[in-house]
């Protein structure tokens, strides 16, 4: 789905409040264990000098349909960085991370991914690749890569995670 259509007005209000210098703004807390926002939990942000917003779909703007003007989270960014790599390297990083998490956070019964904790090495690798090819790779190609050109800087990483090239877009 289009991430920007899922952004609620409170997310945009948070960004507007931060950008305007409002004192004491609350940010929702996200749980990687629950794979969702934690209801009723917030982190207080008090007039920060720098705010780093991280996420896979932060530069998305939707399909552009409709005549009315829309506001997006990225409209509040002063500077944006897109980290890029060959898809084959990203897939390998995903599989390696999945295998590592299977022995750590996936073991927690409250983890969203707990069902994968007991997989054998071969089954875990097969499952990770199936998830990559059916969900994560599709999301990369359809939703994330198209936002690359909206970034001010693109860092191209090699298979070893080292930055190989830096592209600066001049305005």
PDB file of C-alpha atoms in Angstrom:
ATOM      1  CA  UNK A   1       0.000   0.000   0.000  1.00  0.00           C
ATOM      2  CA  UNK A   2       0.996   3.609  -0.371  1.00  0.00           C
ATOM      3  CA  UNK A   3       2.695   4.588   2.871  1.00  0.00           C
ATOM      4  CA  UNK A   4       1.766   8.260   2.566  1.00  0.00           C
ATOM      5  CA  UNK A   5      -1.934   7.424   2.648  1.00  0.00           C
ATOM      6  CA  UNK A   6      -1.328   5.647   5.958  1.00  0.00           C
ATOM      7  CA  UNK A   7       0.260   8.685   7.617  1.00  0.00           C
ATOM      8  CA  UNK A   8      -2.198  10.058  10.107  1.00  0.00           C
ATOM      9  CA  UNK A   9      -2.666  13.730  10.838  1.00  0.00           C
ATOM     10  CA  UNK A  10      -0.899  13.325  14.198  1.00  0.00           C
ATOM     11  CA  UNK A  11       2.321  12.349  12.364  1.00  0.00           C
ATOM     12  CA  UNK A  12       2.118  15.484  10.262  1.00  0.00           C
ATOM     13  CA  UNK A  13       1.245  17.566  13.333  1.00  0.00           C
ATOM     14  CA  UNK A  14       4.313  16.155  15.108  1.00  0.00           C
ATOM     15  CA  UNK A  15       6.508  17.216  12.182  1.00  0.00           C
ATOM     16  CA  UNK A  16       4.887  20.661  11.993  1.00  0.00           C
ATOM     17  CA  UNK A  17       5.340  21.180  15.739  1.00  0.00           C
ATOM     18  CA  UNK A  18       9.010  20.150  15.618  1.00  0.00           C
ATOM     19  CA  UNK A  19       9.698  22.331  12.573  1.00  0.00           C
ATOM     20  CA  UNK A  20       8.033  25.362  14.179  1.00  0.00           C
ATOM     21  CA  UNK A  21      10.112  24.991  17.364  1.00  0.00           C
ATOM     22  CA  UNK A  22       7.210  24.097  19.630  1.00  0.00           C
ATOM     23  CA  UNK A  23       8.381  23.154  23.118  1.00  0.00           C
ATOM     24  CA  UNK A  24       7.791  19.620  24.348  1.00  0.00           C
ATOM     25  CA  UNK A  25       6.466  17.577  21.450  1.00  0.00           C
ATOM     26  CA  UNK A  26       5.601  13.909  21.906  1.00  0.00           C
ATOM     27  CA  UNK A  27       6.685  11.237  19.435  1.00  0.00           C
ATOM     28  CA  UNK A  28       4.987   7.841  19.407  1.00  0.00           C
ATOM     29  CA  UNK A  29       7.148   4.887  20.463  1.00  0.00           C
ATOM     30  CA  UNK A  30       7.489   2.082  17.925  1.00  0.00           C
ATOM     31  CA  UNK A  31       8.119  -1.480  19.055  1.00  0.00           C
ATOM     32  CA  UNK A  32      10.128  -3.752  16.771  1.00  0.00           C
ATOM     33  CA  UNK A  33       8.991  -6.580  18.996  1.00  0.00           C
ATOM     34  CA  UNK A  34       5.281  -5.895  18.447  1.00  0.00           C
ATOM     35  CA  UNK A  35       5.921  -4.531  14.946  1.00  0.00           C
ATOM     36  CA  UNK A  36       3.654  -1.572  15.680  1.00  0.00           C
ATOM     37  CA  UNK A  37       3.292   1.677  17.612  1.00  0.00           C
ATOM     38  CA  UNK A  38       2.942   1.129  21.365  1.00  0.00           C
ATOM     39  CA  UNK A  39      -0.425   2.563  22.438  1.00  0.00           C
ATOM     40  CA  UNK A  40      -0.083   5.301  25.012  1.00  0.00           C
ATOM     41  CA  UNK A  41       3.742   5.420  24.964  1.00  0.00           C
ATOM     42  CA  UNK A  42       5.576   8.539  23.816  1.00  0.00           C
ATOM     43  CA  UNK A  43       9.048   9.984  23.783  1.00  0.00           C
ATOM     44  CA  UNK A  44       9.263  13.667  24.659  1.00  0.00           C
ATOM     45  CA  UNK A  45      11.173  15.867  22.228  1.00  0.00           C
ATOM     46  CA  UNK A  46      12.030  19.298  23.636  1.00  0.00           C
ATOM     47  CA  UNK A  47      13.201  21.827  21.026  1.00  0.00           C
ATOM     48  CA  UNK A  48      15.980  19.719  19.484  1.00  0.00           C
ATOM     49  CA  UNK A  49      18.703  21.294  17.351  1.00  0.00           C
ATOM     50  CA  UNK A  50      18.660  18.323  14.968  1.00  0.00           C
ATOM     51  CA  UNK A  51      16.016  15.661  14.398  1.00  0.00           C
ATOM     52  CA  UNK A  52      16.773  12.547  12.390  1.00  0.00           C
ATOM     53  CA  UNK A  53      13.734  10.820  10.933  1.00  0.00           C
ATOM     54  CA  UNK A  54      14.507   7.317   9.683  1.00  0.00           C
ATOM     55  CA  UNK A  55      12.320   5.025   7.688  1.00  0.00           C
ATOM     56  CA  UNK A  56      12.002   3.103   4.465  1.00  0.00           C
ATOM     57  CA  UNK A  57       9.248   5.223   2.990  1.00  0.00           C
ATOM     58  CA  UNK A  58      10.013   8.697   4.326  1.00  0.00           C
ATOM     59  CA  UNK A  59      10.347  10.271   0.874  1.00  0.00           C
ATOM     60  CA  UNK A  60       7.096   8.909  -0.565  1.00  0.00           C
ATOM     61  CA  UNK A  61       4.492  11.352  -1.789  1.00  0.00           C
ATOM     62  CA  UNK A  62       1.765   9.031  -3.023  1.00  0.00           C
ATOM     63  CA  UNK A  63       0.460   8.715  -6.547  1.00  0.00           C
ATOM     64  CA  UNK A  64      -0.118  12.420  -7.047  1.00  0.00           C
ATOM     65  CA  UNK A  65      -3.765  11.839  -7.917  1.00  0.00           C
ATOM     66  CA  UNK A  66      -6.426  14.331  -7.009  1.00  0.00           C
ATOM     67  CA  UNK A  67      -6.571  18.084  -7.384  1.00  0.00           C
ATOM     68  CA  UNK A  68      -6.145  19.108  -3.760  1.00  0.00           C
ATOM     69  CA  UNK A  69      -2.719  19.899  -2.340  1.00  0.00           C
ATOM     70  CA  UNK A  70      -1.394  17.340   0.126  1.00  0.00           C
ATOM     71  CA  UNK A  71       1.240  17.632   2.819  1.00  0.00           C
ATOM     72  CA  UNK A  72       3.788  14.858   3.328  1.00  0.00           C
ATOM     73  CA  UNK A  73       6.230  14.088   6.119  1.00  0.00           C
ATOM     74  CA  UNK A  74       9.115  14.820   3.742  1.00  0.00           C
ATOM     75  CA  UNK A  75       7.831  18.374   3.225  1.00  0.00           C
ATOM     76  CA  UNK A  76       9.295  19.150   6.654  1.00  0.00           C
ATOM     77  CA  UNK A  77      12.815  17.858   5.877  1.00  0.00           C
ATOM     78  CA  UNK A  78      15.702  20.289   5.419  1.00  0.00           C
ATOM     79  CA  UNK A  79      17.978  17.542   4.132  1.00  0.00           C
ATOM     80  CA  UNK A  80      17.385  13.972   3.013  1.00  0.00           C
ATOM     81  CA  UNK A  81      19.681  10.991   2.487  1.00  0.00           C
ATOM     82  CA  UNK A  82      18.839   7.851   0.522  1.00  0.00           C
ATOM     83  CA  UNK A  83      21.026   4.820   1.178  1.00  0.00           C
ATOM     84  CA  UNK A  84      21.228   2.630  -1.914  1.00  0.00           C
ATOM     85  CA  UNK A  85      22.779  -0.707  -2.857  1.00  0.00           C
ATOM     86  CA  UNK A  86      22.342  -3.430  -5.430  1.00  0.00           C
ATOM     87  CA  UNK A  87      19.187  -5.391  -4.722  1.00  0.00           C
ATOM     88  CA  UNK A  88      21.160  -8.632  -4.521  1.00  0.00           C
ATOM     89  CA  UNK A  89      23.250  -7.203  -1.658  1.00  0.00           C
ATOM     90  CA  UNK A  90      20.145  -5.942   0.148  1.00  0.00           C
ATOM     91  CA  UNK A  91      18.566  -9.394  -0.133  1.00  0.00           C
ATOM     92  CA  UNK A  92      21.683 -11.025   1.343  1.00  0.00           C
ATOM     93  CA  UNK A  93      21.706  -8.511   4.209  1.00  0.00           C
ATOM     94  CA  UNK A  94      18.029  -9.254   4.871  1.00  0.00           C
ATOM     95  CA  UNK A  95      18.582 -13.022   4.954  1.00  0.00           C
ATOM     96  CA  UNK A  96      21.606 -12.684   7.269  1.00  0.00           C
ATOM     97  CA  UNK A  97      19.653 -10.381   9.597  1.00  0.00           C
ATOM     98  CA  UNK A  98      16.669 -12.763   9.615  1.00  0.00           C
ATOM     99  CA  UNK A  99      18.959 -15.656  10.604  1.00  0.00           C
ATOM    100  CA  UNK A 100      20.535 -13.588  13.382  1.00  0.00           C
ATOM    101  CA  UNK A 101      17.182 -12.379  14.737  1.00  0.00           C
ATOM    102  CA  UNK A 102      15.856 -15.956  14.732  1.00  0.00           C
ATOM    103  CA  UNK A 103      18.313 -16.665  17.553  1.00  0.00           C
ATOM    104  CA  UNK A 104      17.642 -13.433  19.443  1.00  0.00           C
ATOM    105  CA  UNK A 105      14.469 -11.308  19.390  1.00  0.00           C
ATOM    106  CA  UNK A 106      12.390 -13.929  17.538  1.00  0.00           C
ATOM    107  CA  UNK A 107      12.759 -16.180  20.607  1.00  0.00           C
ATOM    108  CA  UNK A 108      10.606 -13.827  22.662  1.00  0.00           C
ATOM    109  CA  UNK A 109       7.030 -15.211  22.668  1.00  0.00           C
ATOM    110  CA  UNK A 110       5.681 -11.636  22.411  1.00  0.00           C
ATOM    111  CA  UNK A 111       7.666 -10.979  19.235  1.00  0.00           C
ATOM    112  CA  UNK A 112       5.670 -10.508  16.050  1.00  0.00           C
ATOM    113  CA  UNK A 113       8.125 -12.899  14.357  1.00  0.00           C
ATOM    114  CA  UNK A 114       8.195 -15.518  17.141  1.00  0.00           C
ATOM    115  CA  UNK A 115       6.751 -18.151  14.778  1.00  0.00           C
ATOM    116  CA  UNK A 116      10.127 -18.205  12.967  1.00  0.00           C
ATOM    117  CA  UNK A 117      12.304 -18.809  16.041  1.00  0.00           C
ATOM    118  CA  UNK A 118      12.244 -22.596  15.846  1.00  0.00           C
ATOM    119  CA  UNK A 119      13.004 -22.959  12.139  1.00  0.00           C
ATOM    120  CA  UNK A 120      16.000 -25.007  11.072  1.00  0.00           C
ATOM    121  CA  UNK A 121      18.801 -23.142   9.293  1.00  0.00           C
ATOM    122  CA  UNK A 122      17.601 -24.368   5.899  1.00  0.00           C
ATOM    123  CA  UNK A 123      13.946 -23.544   6.625  1.00  0.00           C
ATOM    124  CA  UNK A 124      14.872 -20.129   8.037  1.00  0.00           C
ATOM    125  CA  UNK A 125      16.908 -19.274   4.953  1.00  0.00           C
ATOM    126  CA  UNK A 126      14.114 -20.489   2.647  1.00  0.00           C
ATOM    127  CA  UNK A 127      11.503 -18.518   4.632  1.00  0.00           C
ATOM    128  CA  UNK A 128      13.618 -15.355   4.603  1.00  0.00           C
ATOM    129  CA  UNK A 129      14.040 -15.575   0.831  1.00  0.00           C
ATOM    130  CA  UNK A 130      10.294 -16.184   0.359  1.00  0.00           C
ATOM    131  CA  UNK A 131       9.542 -13.095   2.477  1.00  0.00           C
ATOM    132  CA  UNK A 132      12.118 -11.136   0.500  1.00  0.00           C
ATOM    133  CA  UNK A 133      10.734 -12.140  -2.901  1.00  0.00           C
ATOM    134  CA  UNK A 134       7.042 -11.789  -2.009  1.00  0.00           C
ATOM    135  CA  UNK A 135       7.104  -8.721   0.262  1.00  0.00           C
ATOM    136  CA  UNK A 136      10.358  -6.873   0.934  1.00  0.00           C
ATOM    137  CA  UNK A 137      11.811  -6.984  -2.583  1.00  0.00           C
ATOM    138  CA  UNK A 138       8.477  -5.917  -4.058  1.00  0.00           C
ATOM    139  CA  UNK A 139       8.283  -3.031  -1.545  1.00  0.00           C
ATOM    140  CA  UNK A 140      11.840  -2.016  -2.432  1.00  0.00           C
ATOM    141  CA  UNK A 141      11.125  -1.889  -6.175  1.00  0.00           C
ATOM    142  CA  UNK A 142       7.618  -0.420  -6.064  1.00  0.00           C
ATOM    143  CA  UNK A 143       7.732   1.970  -3.093  1.00  0.00           C
ATOM    144  CA  UNK A 144      11.274   2.685  -1.962  1.00  0.00           C
ATOM    145  CA  UNK A 145      13.485   2.891  -5.073  1.00  0.00           C
ATOM    146  CA  UNK A 146      11.165   5.384  -6.816  1.00  0.00           C
ATOM    147  CA  UNK A 147      11.854   7.871  -3.990  1.00  0.00           C
ATOM    148  CA  UNK A 148      15.630   7.832  -4.619  1.00  0.00           C
ATOM    149  CA  UNK A 149      15.525  10.904  -6.855  1.00  0.00           C
ATOM    150  CA  UNK A 150      13.821  12.958  -4.144  1.00  0.00           C
ATOM    151  CA  UNK A 151      16.836  12.675  -1.831  1.00  0.00           C
ATOM    152  CA  UNK A 152      19.412  15.430  -1.589  1.00  0.00           C
ATOM    153  CA  UNK A 153      22.219  12.885  -1.124  1.00  0.00           C
ATOM    154  CA  UNK A 154      22.405   9.290  -2.307  1.00  0.00           C
ATOM    155  CA  UNK A 155      24.943   7.021  -0.635  1.00  0.00           C
ATOM    156  CA  UNK A 156      25.709   3.906  -2.680  1.00  0.00           C
ATOM    157  CA  UNK A 157      26.880   1.018  -0.511  1.00  0.00           C
ATOM    158  CA  UNK A 158      28.812  -2.048  -1.603  1.00  0.00           C
ATOM    159  CA  UNK A 159      28.138  -5.625  -0.467  1.00  0.00           C
ATOM    160  CA  UNK A 160      30.419  -5.015   2.559  1.00  0.00           C
ATOM    161  CA  UNK A 161      28.253  -2.018   3.650  1.00  0.00           C
ATOM    162  CA  UNK A 162      31.047   0.429   2.796  1.00  0.00           C
ATOM    163  CA  UNK A 163      29.939   3.585   0.994  1.00  0.00           C
ATOM    164  CA  UNK A 164      31.313   3.381  -2.561  1.00  0.00           C
ATOM    165  CA  UNK A 165      29.867   6.564  -4.074  1.00  0.00           C
ATOM    166  CA  UNK A 166      28.178   9.726  -2.886  1.00  0.00           C
ATOM    167  CA  UNK A 167      25.789  11.654  -5.143  1.00  0.00           C
ATOM    168  CA  UNK A 168      24.834  15.199  -4.144  1.00  0.00           C
ATOM    169  CA  UNK A 169      21.826  16.676  -5.910  1.00  0.00           C
ATOM    170  CA  UNK A 170      22.155  20.397  -6.327  1.00  0.00           C
ATOM    171  CA  UNK A 171      19.017  22.468  -6.201  1.00  0.00           C
TER     172      UNK A 171
END
